[in-house]
Amino acid sequence: MDLRLRLPDETHRRLRAVADDDGNSLNAEIVIAIEEHLERKQNSAVRAIARKVAQRDAELLYRLSQ
């Protein structure tokens, strides 16, 4: 898939520096950054669901722990 991505100059400079430091192409560094972002979002969503379940079932969880 072809995709054009417009970045602010400072973001491009920083991304290029990180890619160079890691020995990656700019494209590879962008893919890594996006994948890491998506992983954090997914983990955050799972934690939020777990908190809701724990709050909803707090009494049951407490009794099961006894």
mmCIF file of C-alpha atoms in Angstrom:
data_model
loop_
_atom_site.group_PDB
_atom_site.id
_atom_site.type_symbol
_atom_site.label_atom_id
_atom_site.label_comp_id
_atom_site.label_asym_id
_atom_site.label_seq_id
_atom_site.Cartn_x
_atom_site.Cartn_y
_atom_site.Cartn_z
ATOM 1 C CA MET A 1 0.000 0.000 0.000
ATOM 2 C CA ASP A 2 1.316 3.416 -0.893
ATOM 3 C CA LEU A 3 0.738 6.183 1.604
ATOM 4 C CA ARG A 4 1.882 9.769 1.651
ATOM 5 C CA LEU A 5 2.593 11.095 5.091
ATOM 6 C CA ARG A 6 3.170 14.756 5.766
ATOM 7 C CA LEU A 7 5.160 15.392 8.914
ATOM 8 C CA PRO A 8 6.183 18.635 10.538
ATOM 9 C CA ASP A 9 9.862 19.322 9.851
ATOM 10 C CA GLU A 10 10.835 18.856 13.512
ATOM 11 C CA THR A 11 9.000 15.510 13.749
ATOM 12 C CA HIS A 12 10.676 14.342 10.548
ATOM 13 C CA ARG A 13 14.093 15.384 11.870
ATOM 14 C CA ARG A 14 13.559 13.566 15.167
ATOM 15 C CA LEU A 15 12.221 10.458 13.452
ATOM 16 C CA ARG A 16 15.144 10.417 11.032
ATOM 17 C CA ALA A 17 17.599 10.714 13.948
ATOM 18 C CA VAL A 18 15.969 7.784 15.772
ATOM 19 C CA ALA A 19 15.927 5.690 12.588
ATOM 20 C CA ASP A 20 19.601 6.427 11.966
ATOM 21 C CA ASP A 21 20.509 5.602 15.583
ATOM 22 C CA ASP A 22 18.604 2.301 15.365
ATOM 23 C CA GLY A 23 19.960 1.437 11.923
ATOM 24 C CA ASN A 24 16.464 1.442 10.419
ATOM 25 C CA SER A 25 15.018 3.073 7.344
ATOM 26 C CA LEU A 26 12.644 5.949 7.916
ATOM 27 C CA ASN A 27 9.781 3.746 6.715
ATOM 28 C CA ALA A 28 10.696 0.950 9.145
ATOM 29 C CA GLU A 29 10.864 3.426 12.025
ATOM 30 C CA ILE A 30 7.412 4.782 11.150
ATOM 31 C CA VAL A 31 5.968 1.259 11.042
ATOM 32 C CA ILE A 32 7.547 0.456 14.421
ATOM 33 C CA ALA A 33 6.157 3.668 15.931
ATOM 34 C CA ILE A 34 2.657 2.973 14.638
ATOM 35 C CA GLU A 35 2.717 -0.641 15.839
ATOM 36 C CA GLU A 36 3.894 0.436 19.300
ATOM 37 C CA HIS A 37 1.159 3.069 19.455
ATOM 38 C CA LEU A 38 -1.520 0.545 18.475
ATOM 39 C CA GLU A 39 -0.221 -1.939 21.062
ATOM 40 C CA ARG A 40 -0.420 0.707 23.814
ATOM 41 C CA LYS A 41 -3.968 1.588 22.760
ATOM 42 C CA GLN A 42 -5.021 -2.063 22.798
ATOM 43 C CA ASN A 43 -3.416 -2.675 26.197
ATOM 44 C CA SER A 44 -5.105 0.428 27.569
ATOM 45 C CA ALA A 45 -8.503 -0.760 26.323
ATOM 46 C CA VAL A 46 -8.010 -4.214 27.866
ATOM 47 C CA ARG A 47 -7.005 -2.660 31.214
ATOM 48 C CA ALA A 48 -10.091 -0.434 31.154
ATOM 49 C CA ILE A 49 -12.346 -3.443 30.542
ATOM 50 C CA ALA A 50 -10.623 -5.373 33.346
ATOM 51 C CA ARG A 51 -11.147 -2.430 35.736
ATOM 52 C CA LYS A 52 -14.848 -2.298 34.878
ATOM 53 C CA VAL A 53 -15.243 -6.024 35.430
ATOM 54 C CA ALA A 54 -13.332 -5.856 38.716
ATOM 55 C CA GLN A 55 -15.480 -2.958 39.935
ATOM 56 C CA ARG A 56 -18.704 -4.635 38.839
ATOM 57 C CA ASP A 57 -17.765 -7.958 40.418
ATOM 58 C CA ALA A 58 -15.837 -6.661 43.442
ATOM 59 C CA GLU A 59 -18.119 -8.382 45.970
ATOM 60 C CA LEU A 60 -17.954 -11.714 44.156
ATOM 61 C CA LEU A 61 -14.173 -11.460 43.767
ATOM 62 C CA TYR A 62 -13.844 -10.667 47.462
ATOM 63 C CA ARG A 63 -15.932 -13.699 48.475
ATOM 64 C CA LEU A 64 -14.004 -15.963 46.129
ATOM 65 C CA SER A 65 -10.761 -14.849 47.715
ATOM 66 C CA GLN A 66 -11.937 -15.925 51.198
#
